[in-house]
PDB file of C-alpha atoms in Angstrom:
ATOM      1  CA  UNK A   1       0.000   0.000   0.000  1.00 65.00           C
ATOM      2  CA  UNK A   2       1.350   3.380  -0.795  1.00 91.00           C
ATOM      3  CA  UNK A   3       0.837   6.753   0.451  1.00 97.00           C
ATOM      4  CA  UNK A   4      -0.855   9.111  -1.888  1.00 98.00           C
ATOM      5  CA  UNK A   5      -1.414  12.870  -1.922  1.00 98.00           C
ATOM      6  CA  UNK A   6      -4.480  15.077  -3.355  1.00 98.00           C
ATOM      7  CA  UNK A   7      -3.868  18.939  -3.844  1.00 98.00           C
ATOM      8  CA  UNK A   8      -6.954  20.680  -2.738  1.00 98.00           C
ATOM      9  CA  UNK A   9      -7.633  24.521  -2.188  1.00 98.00           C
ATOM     10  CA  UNK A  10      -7.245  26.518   0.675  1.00 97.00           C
ATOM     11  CA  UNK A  11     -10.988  26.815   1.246  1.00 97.00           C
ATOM     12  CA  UNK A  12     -11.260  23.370   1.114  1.00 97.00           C
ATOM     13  CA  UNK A  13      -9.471  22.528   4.377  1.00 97.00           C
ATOM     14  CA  UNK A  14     -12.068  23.191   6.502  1.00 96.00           C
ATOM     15  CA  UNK A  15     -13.846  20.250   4.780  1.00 95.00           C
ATOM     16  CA  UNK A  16     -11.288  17.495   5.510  1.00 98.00           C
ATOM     17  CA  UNK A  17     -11.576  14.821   8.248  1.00 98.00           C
ATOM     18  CA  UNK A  18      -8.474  15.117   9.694  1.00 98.00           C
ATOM     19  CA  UNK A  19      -8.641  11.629  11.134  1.00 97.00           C
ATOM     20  CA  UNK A  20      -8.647  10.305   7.937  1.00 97.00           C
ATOM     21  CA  UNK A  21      -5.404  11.954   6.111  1.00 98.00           C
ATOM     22  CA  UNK A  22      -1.750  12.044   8.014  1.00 97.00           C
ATOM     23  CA  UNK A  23      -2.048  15.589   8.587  1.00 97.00           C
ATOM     24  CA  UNK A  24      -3.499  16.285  12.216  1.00 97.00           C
ATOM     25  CA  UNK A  25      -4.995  19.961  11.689  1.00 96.00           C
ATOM     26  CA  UNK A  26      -5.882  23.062   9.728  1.00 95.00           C
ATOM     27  CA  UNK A  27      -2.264  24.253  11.543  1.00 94.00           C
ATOM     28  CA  UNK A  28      -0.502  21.157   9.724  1.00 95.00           C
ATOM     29  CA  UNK A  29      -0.492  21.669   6.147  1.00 97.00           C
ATOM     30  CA  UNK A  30       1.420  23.047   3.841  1.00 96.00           C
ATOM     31  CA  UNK A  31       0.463  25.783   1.737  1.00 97.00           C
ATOM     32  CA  UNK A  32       1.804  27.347  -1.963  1.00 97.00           C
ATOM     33  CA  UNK A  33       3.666  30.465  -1.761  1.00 95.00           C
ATOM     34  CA  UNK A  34       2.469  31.673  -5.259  1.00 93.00           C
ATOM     35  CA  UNK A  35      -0.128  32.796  -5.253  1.00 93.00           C
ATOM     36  CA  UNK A  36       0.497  32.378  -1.861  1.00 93.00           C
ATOM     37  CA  UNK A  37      -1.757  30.291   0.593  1.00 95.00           C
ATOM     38  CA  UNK A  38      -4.396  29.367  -2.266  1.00 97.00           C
ATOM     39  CA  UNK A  39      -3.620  25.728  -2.386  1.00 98.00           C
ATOM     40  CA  UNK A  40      -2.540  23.365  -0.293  1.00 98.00           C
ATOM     41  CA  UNK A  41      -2.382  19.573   0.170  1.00 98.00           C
ATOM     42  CA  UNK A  42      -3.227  16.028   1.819  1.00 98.00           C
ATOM     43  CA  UNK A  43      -2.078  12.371   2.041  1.00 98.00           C
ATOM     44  CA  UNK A  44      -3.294   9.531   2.943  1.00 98.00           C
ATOM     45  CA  UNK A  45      -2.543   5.654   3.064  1.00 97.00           C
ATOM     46  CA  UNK A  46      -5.099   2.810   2.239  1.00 96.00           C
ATOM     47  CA  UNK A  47      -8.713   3.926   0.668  1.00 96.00           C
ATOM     48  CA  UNK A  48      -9.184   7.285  -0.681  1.00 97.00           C
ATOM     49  CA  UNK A  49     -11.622   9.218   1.796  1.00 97.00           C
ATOM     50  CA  UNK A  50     -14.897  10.060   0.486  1.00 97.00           C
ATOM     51  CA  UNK A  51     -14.026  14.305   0.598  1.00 97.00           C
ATOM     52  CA  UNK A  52     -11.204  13.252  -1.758  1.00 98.00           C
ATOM     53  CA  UNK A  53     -12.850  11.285  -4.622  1.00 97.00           C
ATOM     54  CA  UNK A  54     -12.908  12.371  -7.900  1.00 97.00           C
ATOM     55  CA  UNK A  55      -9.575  14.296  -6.943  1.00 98.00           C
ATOM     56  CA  UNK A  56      -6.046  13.598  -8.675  1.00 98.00           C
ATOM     57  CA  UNK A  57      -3.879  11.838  -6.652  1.00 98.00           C
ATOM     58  CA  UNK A  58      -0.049  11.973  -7.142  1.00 98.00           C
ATOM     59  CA  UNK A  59       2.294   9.488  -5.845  1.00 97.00           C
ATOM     60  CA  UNK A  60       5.565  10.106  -3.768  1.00 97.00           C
ATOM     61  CA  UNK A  61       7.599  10.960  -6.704  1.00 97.00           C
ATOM     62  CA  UNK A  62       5.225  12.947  -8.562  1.00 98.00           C
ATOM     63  CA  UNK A  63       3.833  15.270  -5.472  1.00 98.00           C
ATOM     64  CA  UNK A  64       7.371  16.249  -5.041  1.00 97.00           C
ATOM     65  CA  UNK A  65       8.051  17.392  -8.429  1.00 97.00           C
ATOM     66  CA  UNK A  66       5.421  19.131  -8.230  1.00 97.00           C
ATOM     67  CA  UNK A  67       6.307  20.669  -4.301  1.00 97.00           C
ATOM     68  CA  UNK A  68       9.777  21.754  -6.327  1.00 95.00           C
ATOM     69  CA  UNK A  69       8.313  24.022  -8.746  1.00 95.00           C
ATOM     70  CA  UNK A  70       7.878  27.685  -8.253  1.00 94.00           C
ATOM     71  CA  UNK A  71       4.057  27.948  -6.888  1.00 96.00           C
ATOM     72  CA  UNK A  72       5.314  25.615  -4.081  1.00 96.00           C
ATOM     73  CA  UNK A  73       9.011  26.451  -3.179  1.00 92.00           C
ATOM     74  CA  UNK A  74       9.882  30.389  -3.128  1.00 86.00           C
ATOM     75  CA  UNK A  75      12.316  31.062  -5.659  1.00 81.00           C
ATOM     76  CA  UNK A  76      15.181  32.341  -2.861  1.00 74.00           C
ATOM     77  CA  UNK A  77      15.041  30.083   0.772  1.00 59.00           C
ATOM     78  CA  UNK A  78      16.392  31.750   3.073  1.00 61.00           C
TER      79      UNK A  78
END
C-alpha cells in the first residue's frame, strides 16, 4: 500500500476529516507560496476518503516534483 497525496484549495481545508489523512490539523499543512496560501495539500494511506474522490492523486515521486516548482518552493530560501 502506498501513500498518496491530493492537492486541494485553501478553502477546502475546513472540509477534511483530519482523522482520515496524516495531517493532524488546519495548523498542519502546507500551503503554496504563489499565489500564496491558495492551495494546499493532503495524504493519505489505504482507501481514498470520500471528501477526496474524484480528486487527482499523485504518488511520492510525482507530489514532489510538483512541491519543487515555483508555486510551491519560493524562488530564494532563506
Amino acid at each position: 500500500m502506498s501513500r498518496k497525496y491530493v492537492i486541494i484549495d485553501a478553502d477546502e481545508v475546513a472540509s477534511v476529516d483530519f482523522s482520515q489523512v496524516a495531517e493532524t490539523s488546519a495548523n498542519t499543512v502546507r500551503y503554496n507560496v504563489y499565489p500564496a496560501g491558495t492551495k494546499t495539500f493532503v495524504k493519505f494511506d489505504g482507501d481514498t476518503p470520500a471528501f477526496l474522490e474524484g480528486k487527482t492523486q499523485y504518488s511520492h515521486s510525482e507530489i514532489l516534483t510538483i512541491l519543487a516548482g515555483p508555486e510551491w518552493t519560493p524562488e530564494n530560501p532563506e
